[in-house]
Coordinates of C-alpha atoms in Angstrom, one line a residue:
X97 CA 60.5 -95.8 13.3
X98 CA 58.6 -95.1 10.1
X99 CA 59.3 -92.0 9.0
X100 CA 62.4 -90.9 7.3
X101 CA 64.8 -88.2 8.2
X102 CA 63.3 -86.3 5.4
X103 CA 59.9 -86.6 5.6
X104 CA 60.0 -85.6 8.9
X105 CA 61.8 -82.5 8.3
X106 CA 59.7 -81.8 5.4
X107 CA 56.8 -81.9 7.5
X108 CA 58.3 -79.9 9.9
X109 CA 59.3 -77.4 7.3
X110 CA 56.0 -77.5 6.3
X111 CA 53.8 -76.7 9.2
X112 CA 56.2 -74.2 10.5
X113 CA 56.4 -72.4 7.0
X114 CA 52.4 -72.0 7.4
X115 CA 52.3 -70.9 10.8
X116 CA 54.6 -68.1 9.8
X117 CA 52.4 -65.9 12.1
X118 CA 51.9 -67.8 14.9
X119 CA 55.3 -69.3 15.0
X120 CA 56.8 -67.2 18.4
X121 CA 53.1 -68.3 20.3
X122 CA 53.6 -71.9 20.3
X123 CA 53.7 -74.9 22.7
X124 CA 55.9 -77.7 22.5
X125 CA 55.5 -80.6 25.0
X126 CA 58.3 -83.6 24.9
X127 CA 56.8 -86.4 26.6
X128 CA 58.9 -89.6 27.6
X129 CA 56.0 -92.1 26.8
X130 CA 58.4 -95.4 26.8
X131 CA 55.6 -97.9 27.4
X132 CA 58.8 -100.6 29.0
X133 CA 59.4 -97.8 31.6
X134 CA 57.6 -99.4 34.7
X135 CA 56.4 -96.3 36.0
X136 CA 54.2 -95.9 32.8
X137 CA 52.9 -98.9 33.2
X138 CA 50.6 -97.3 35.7
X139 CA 46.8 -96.1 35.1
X140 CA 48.5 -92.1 36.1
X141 CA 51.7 -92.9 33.8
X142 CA 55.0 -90.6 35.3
X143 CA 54.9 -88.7 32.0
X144 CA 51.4 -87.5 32.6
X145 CA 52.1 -86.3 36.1
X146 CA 55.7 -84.5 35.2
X147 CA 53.9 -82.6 32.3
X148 CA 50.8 -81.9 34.4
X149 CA 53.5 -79.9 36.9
X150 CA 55.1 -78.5 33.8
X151 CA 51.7 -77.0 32.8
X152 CA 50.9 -75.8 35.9
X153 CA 54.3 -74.0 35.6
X154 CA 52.9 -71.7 32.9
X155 CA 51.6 -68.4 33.6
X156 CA 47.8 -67.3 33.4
X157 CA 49.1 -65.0 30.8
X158 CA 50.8 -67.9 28.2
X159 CA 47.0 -69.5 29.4
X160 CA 45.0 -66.8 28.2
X161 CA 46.7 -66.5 25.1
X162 CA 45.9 -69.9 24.4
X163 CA 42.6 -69.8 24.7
X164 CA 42.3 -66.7 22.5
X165 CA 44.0 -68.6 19.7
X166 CA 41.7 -71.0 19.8
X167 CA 39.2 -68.3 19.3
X168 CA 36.6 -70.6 20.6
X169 CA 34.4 -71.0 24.4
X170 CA 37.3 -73.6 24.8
X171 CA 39.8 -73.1 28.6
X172 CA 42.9 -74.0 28.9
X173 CA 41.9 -76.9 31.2
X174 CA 40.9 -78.7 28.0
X175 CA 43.5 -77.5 25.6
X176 CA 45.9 -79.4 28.3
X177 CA 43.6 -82.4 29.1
X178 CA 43.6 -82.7 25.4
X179 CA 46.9 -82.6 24.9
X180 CA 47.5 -85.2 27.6
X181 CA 45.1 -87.8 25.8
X182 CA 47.1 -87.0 22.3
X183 CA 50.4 -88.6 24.2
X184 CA 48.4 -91.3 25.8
X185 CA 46.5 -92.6 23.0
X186 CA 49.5 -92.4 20.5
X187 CA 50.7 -95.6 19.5
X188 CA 54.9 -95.0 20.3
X189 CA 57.2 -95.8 17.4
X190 CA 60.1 -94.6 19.4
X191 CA 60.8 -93.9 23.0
X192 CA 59.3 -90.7 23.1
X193 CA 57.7 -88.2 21.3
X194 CA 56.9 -84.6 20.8
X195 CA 53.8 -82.2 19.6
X196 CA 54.2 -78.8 18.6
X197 CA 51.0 -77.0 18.6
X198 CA 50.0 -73.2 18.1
X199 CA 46.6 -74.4 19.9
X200 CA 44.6 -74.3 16.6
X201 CA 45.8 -77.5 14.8
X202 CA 49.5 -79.3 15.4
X203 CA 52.1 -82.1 14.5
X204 CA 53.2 -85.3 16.8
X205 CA 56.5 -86.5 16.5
X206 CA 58.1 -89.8 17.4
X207 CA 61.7 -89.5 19.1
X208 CA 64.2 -93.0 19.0
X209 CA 65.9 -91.9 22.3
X210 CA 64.3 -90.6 26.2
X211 CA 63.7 -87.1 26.7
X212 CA 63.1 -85.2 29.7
X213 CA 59.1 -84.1 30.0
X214 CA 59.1 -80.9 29.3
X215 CA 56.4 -77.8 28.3
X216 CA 57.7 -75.0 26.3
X217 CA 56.1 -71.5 25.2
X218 CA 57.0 -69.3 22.6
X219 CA 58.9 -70.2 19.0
X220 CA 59.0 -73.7 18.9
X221 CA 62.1 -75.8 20.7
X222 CA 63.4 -78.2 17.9
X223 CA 67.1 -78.4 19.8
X224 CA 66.0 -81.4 21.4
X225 CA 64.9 -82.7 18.5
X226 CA 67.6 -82.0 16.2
X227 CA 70.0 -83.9 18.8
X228 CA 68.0 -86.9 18.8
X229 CA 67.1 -87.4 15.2
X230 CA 70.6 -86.3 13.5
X231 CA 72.6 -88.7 12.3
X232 CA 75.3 -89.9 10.4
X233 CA 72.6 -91.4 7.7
X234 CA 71.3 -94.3 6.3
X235 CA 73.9 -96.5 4.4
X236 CA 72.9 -99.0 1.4
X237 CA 75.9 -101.9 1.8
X238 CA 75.7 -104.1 -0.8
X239 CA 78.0 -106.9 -0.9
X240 CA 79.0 -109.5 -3.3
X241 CA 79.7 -113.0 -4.1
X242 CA 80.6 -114.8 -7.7
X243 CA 76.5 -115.6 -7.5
X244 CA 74.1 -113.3 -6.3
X245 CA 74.5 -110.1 -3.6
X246 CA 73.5 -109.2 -0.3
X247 CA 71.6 -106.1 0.5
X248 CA 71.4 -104.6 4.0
X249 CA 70.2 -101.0 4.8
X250 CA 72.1 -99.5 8.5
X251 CA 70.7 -96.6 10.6
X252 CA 72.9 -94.8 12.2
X253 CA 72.2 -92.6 15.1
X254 CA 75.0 -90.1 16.5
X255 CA 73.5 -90.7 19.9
X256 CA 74.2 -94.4 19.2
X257 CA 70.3 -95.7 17.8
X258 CA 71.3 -97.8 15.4
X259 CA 69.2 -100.2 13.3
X260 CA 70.1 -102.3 10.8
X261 CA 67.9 -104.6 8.6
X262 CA 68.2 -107.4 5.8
X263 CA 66.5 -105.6 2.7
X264 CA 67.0 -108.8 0.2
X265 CA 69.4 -110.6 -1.8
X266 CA 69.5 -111.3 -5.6
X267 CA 70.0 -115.2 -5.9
X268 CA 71.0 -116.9 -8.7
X269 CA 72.3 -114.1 -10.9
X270 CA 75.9 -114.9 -12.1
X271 CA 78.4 -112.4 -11.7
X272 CA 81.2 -114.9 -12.8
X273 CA 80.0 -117.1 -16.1
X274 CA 82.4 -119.6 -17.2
X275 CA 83.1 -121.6 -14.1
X276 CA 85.5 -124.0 -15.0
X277 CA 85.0 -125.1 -18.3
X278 CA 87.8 -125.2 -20.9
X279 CA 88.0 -121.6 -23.1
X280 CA 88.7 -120.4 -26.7
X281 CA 89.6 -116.8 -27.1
X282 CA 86.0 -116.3 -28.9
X283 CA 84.7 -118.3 -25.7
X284 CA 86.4 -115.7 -23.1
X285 CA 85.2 -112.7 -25.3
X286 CA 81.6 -114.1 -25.2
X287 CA 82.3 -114.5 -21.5
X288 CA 83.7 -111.0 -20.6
X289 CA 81.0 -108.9 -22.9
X290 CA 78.8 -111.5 -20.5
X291 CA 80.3 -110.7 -17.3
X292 CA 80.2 -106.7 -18.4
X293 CA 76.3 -106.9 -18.9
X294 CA 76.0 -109.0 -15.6
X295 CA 78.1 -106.0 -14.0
X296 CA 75.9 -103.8 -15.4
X297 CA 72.5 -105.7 -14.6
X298 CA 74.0 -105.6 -11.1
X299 CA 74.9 -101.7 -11.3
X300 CA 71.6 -100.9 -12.7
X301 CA 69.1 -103.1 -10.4
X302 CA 71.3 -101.3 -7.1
X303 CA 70.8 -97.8 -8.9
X304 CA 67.7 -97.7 -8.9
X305 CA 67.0 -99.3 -5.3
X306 CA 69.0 -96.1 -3.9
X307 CA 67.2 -94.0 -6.4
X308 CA 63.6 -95.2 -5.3
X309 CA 64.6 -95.2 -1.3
X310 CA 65.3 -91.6 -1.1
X311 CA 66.0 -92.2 2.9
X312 CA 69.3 -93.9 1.9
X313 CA 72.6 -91.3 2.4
X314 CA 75.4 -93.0 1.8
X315 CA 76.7 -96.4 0.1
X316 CA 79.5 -98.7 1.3
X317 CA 80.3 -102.0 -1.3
X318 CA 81.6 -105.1 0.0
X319 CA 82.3 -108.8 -0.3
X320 CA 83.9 -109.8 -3.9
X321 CA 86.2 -106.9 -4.4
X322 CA 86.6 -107.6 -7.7
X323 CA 82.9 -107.9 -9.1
X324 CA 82.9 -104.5 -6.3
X325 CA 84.9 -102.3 -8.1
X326 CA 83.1 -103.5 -11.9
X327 CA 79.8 -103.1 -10.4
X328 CA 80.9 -99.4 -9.2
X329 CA 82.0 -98.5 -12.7
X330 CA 78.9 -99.4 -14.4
X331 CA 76.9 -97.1 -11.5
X332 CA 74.2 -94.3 -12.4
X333 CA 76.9 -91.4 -11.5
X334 CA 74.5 -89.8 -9.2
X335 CA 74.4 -93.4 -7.5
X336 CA 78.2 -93.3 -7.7
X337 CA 78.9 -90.2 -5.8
X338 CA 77.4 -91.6 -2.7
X339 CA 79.9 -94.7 -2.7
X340 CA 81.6 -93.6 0.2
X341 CA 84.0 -96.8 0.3
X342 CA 84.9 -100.6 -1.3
X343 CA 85.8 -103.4 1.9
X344 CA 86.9 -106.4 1.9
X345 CA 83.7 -106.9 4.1
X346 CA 82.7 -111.3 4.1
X347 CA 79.8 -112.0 2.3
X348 CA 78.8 -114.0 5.0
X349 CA 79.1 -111.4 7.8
X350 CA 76.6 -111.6 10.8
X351 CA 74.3 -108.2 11.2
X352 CA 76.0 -107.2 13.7
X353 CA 80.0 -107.1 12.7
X354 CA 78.8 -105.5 9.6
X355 CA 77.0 -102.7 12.0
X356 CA 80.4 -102.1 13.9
X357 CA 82.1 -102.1 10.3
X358 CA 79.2 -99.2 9.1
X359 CA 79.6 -96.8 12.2
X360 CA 83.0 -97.2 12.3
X361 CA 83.4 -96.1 8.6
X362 CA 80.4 -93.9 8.8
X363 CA 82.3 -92.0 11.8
X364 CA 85.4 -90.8 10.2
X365 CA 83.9 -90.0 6.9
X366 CA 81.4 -87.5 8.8
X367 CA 84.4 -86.3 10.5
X368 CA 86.5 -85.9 7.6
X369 CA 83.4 -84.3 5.9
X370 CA 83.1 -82.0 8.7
X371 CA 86.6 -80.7 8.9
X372 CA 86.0 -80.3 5.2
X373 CA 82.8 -78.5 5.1
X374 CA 84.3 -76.0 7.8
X375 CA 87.3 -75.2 5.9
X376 CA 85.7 -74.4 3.1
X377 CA 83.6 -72.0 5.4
X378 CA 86.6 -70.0 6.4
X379 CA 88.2 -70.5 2.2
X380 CA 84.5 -68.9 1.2
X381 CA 85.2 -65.9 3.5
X382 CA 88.5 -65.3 2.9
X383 CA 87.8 -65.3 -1.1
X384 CA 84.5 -64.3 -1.5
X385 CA 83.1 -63.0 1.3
X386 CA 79.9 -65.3 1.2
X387 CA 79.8 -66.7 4.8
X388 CA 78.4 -65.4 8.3
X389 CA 79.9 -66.5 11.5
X390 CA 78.3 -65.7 14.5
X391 CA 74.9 -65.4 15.9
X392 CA 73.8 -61.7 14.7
X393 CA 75.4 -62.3 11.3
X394 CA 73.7 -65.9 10.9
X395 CA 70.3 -64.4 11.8
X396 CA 70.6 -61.1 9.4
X397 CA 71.8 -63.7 6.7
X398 CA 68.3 -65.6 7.4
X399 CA 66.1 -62.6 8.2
X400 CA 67.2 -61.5 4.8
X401 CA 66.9 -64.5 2.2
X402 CA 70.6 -64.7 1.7
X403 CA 71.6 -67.7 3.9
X404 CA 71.7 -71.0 1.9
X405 CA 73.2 -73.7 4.6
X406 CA 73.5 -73.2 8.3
X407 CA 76.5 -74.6 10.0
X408 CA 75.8 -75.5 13.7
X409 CA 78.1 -77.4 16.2
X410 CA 77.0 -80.2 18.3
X411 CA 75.7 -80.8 20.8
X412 CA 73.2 -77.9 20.1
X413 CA 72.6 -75.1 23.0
X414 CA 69.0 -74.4 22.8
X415 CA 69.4 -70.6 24.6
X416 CA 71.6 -70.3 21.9
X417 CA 70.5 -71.8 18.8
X418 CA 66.9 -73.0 19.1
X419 CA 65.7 -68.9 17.0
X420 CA 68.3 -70.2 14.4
X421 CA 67.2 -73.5 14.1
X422 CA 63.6 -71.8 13.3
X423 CA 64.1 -69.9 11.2
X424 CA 66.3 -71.9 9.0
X425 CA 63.2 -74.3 8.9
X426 CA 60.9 -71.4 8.4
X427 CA 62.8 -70.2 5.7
X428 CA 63.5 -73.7 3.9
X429 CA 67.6 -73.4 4.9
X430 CA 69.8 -76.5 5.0
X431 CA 70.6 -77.3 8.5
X432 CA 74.3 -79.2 9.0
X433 CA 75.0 -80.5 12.4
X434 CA 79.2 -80.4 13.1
X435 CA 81.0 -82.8 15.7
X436 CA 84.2 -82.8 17.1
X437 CA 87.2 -81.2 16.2
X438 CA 85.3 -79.6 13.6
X439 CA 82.4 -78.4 15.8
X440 CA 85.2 -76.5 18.3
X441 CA 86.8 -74.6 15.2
X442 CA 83.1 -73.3 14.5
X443 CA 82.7 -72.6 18.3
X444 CA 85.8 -70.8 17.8
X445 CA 84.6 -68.9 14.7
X446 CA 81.2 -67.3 16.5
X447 CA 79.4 -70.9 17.2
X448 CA 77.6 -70.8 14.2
X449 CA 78.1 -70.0 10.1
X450 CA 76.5 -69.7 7.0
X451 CA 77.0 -70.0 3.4
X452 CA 75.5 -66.9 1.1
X453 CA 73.8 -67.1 -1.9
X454 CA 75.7 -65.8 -4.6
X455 CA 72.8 -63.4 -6.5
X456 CA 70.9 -62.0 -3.3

């Protein structure tokens, strides 16, 4: 998939943020358009004919208003046919994909993972979404050898979608000078102030590769542990707080242990991050007052411009959630998804929190 986490957000924060008055009149449609699914291989794909009985589902009333939105001569027999040709002449960058619409204008969105086909009415149902497209992030693993280092970027899906590609590898740069050769004590200085500007070559060129691929998260070091941990010193301290770990991981690793090696890593630092992020919810209240938990408070917090982060557990219950998910992106609110044992100490807490702005 092309887009990043963020961009898609951001365009989702976007479109909802200037539909503000339309926002509880909207249609979403998640349609399972998977062209390797045999049955949608046919000239009437399934998808087309499950969506056709969800539309016919909908009442003359949600049809009327429809039609009056689009404020034109325009029935509701075209504003569906014209969805239905949206899905079919998309070209899929997932396995499905969804469209929210308030009839006037509206944004497609491609989904990694099957969804059921569905037609909604009313504020717009991002649960779905949400489930599919959070993650535990996108990791930068570097790794290193006495000669050049390996660069591979890892997408990992909570759902299990994971993608991992070879991004490059810098050949040919020494990270050990000297090799074998016989050494004076003015020859080793020479050497180490030239190893510490290789390390720092090295620590700059991988700075600014996270710094210009904003999709990256997190970043996990390998190989050389050694050259590693110098390399780490000599890191842009912004680039340097997203080192989640140093392993002895080979240089030489195939794709796919080094996949197994992210996810595993990746899993219990989201859950010891979770854990973390829910105790200091309960520390905030306890000292400041400057959480919500539970539905009603969550939603004042947001109704009133003095929710910063919303905290919610997964997996997400849409009768539930789906009004808080909205307004959060409505109202430009960070959204944290929380697993495990950490999501059942939120359930037990209301199901749902918030961190307050100090000065509202």
């Amino acid at each position: 998939m092309n887009n990043t986490i963020q961009d898609l957000f951001g365009s989702l924060r976007e479109y909802i943020e200037h539909h503000q008055s339309t926002k509880s009149n909207m249609m979403t449609v998640y349609a399972n358009i998977d062209p390797s699914v045999r049955d949608n291989q046919r000239e009437r794909p399934a998808w087309m004919i499950e969506l056709k009985n969800q539309f016919d589902q909908l009442s003359d009333a949600q049809k009327r208003e429809a039609e009056e939105a689009v404020g034109s001569a325009l029935t509701w027999e075209f504003i569906e046919e014209r969805t239905l040709e949206a899905f079919k002449e998309h070209e899929a960058k997932g396995k499905s994909a969804m469209i929210l619409t308030d009839f006037v204008d509206g944004i497609m969105v491609d989904l990694p993972l099957p969804v059921d086909n569905k037609v909604y009415f009313g504020l717009p149902q991002l649960s779905h979404l949400m489930s599919q497209l959070h993650r535990y992030g996108k990791y930068l693993v570097v790794l290193f050898s006495e000669t050049e280092y390996r660069i591979i970027s890892a997408k990992l899906n909570t759902l299990g979608s994971e993608e991992i590609i070879e991004s490059g590898m810098e050949v040919g740069v020494s990270l050990r000078p000297g090799g074998k050769k016989s050494r004076t004590q003015a020859s080793e200085r020479r050497e180490l102030d030239s190893e510490a500007r290789l390390y720092k070559h090295a620590a700059s060129e991988i700075s600014a590769y996270f710094l210009e691929n904003s999709e990256f998260d997190r970043i996990i070091f390998g190989g050389n542990l050694k050259i590693a941990n110098q390399v780490k010193n000599a890191l842009h301290h912004s680039v340097s707080e997203k080192l989640v770990t140093i392993e002895p991981i080979a240089f030489n690793a195939e794709n796919k242990e080094i996949e197994r090696i992210v996810q595993a890593i990746a899993s219990e630092y989201e859950a010891v991050r979770d854990v973390t992020l829910i105790q200091e919810l309960v520390t905030r209240r306890n000292v400041c007052g400057r959480t919500a938990f539970g539905r009603e408070e969550v939603i004042e917090a947001l109704n009133s411009g003095q929710a910063q982060r919303v905290y919610l557990p997964y997996p997400i219950v849409a009768e539930k959630f789906n009004q808080i998910l909205v307004e959060s992106m409505a109202n430009n609110v960070d959204i944290e998804i929380i697993h495990g044992e950490a999501a059942e100490r939120l359930i037990s807490l209301g199901g749902v929190g918030a961190t307050l702005y100090y000065l509202v």
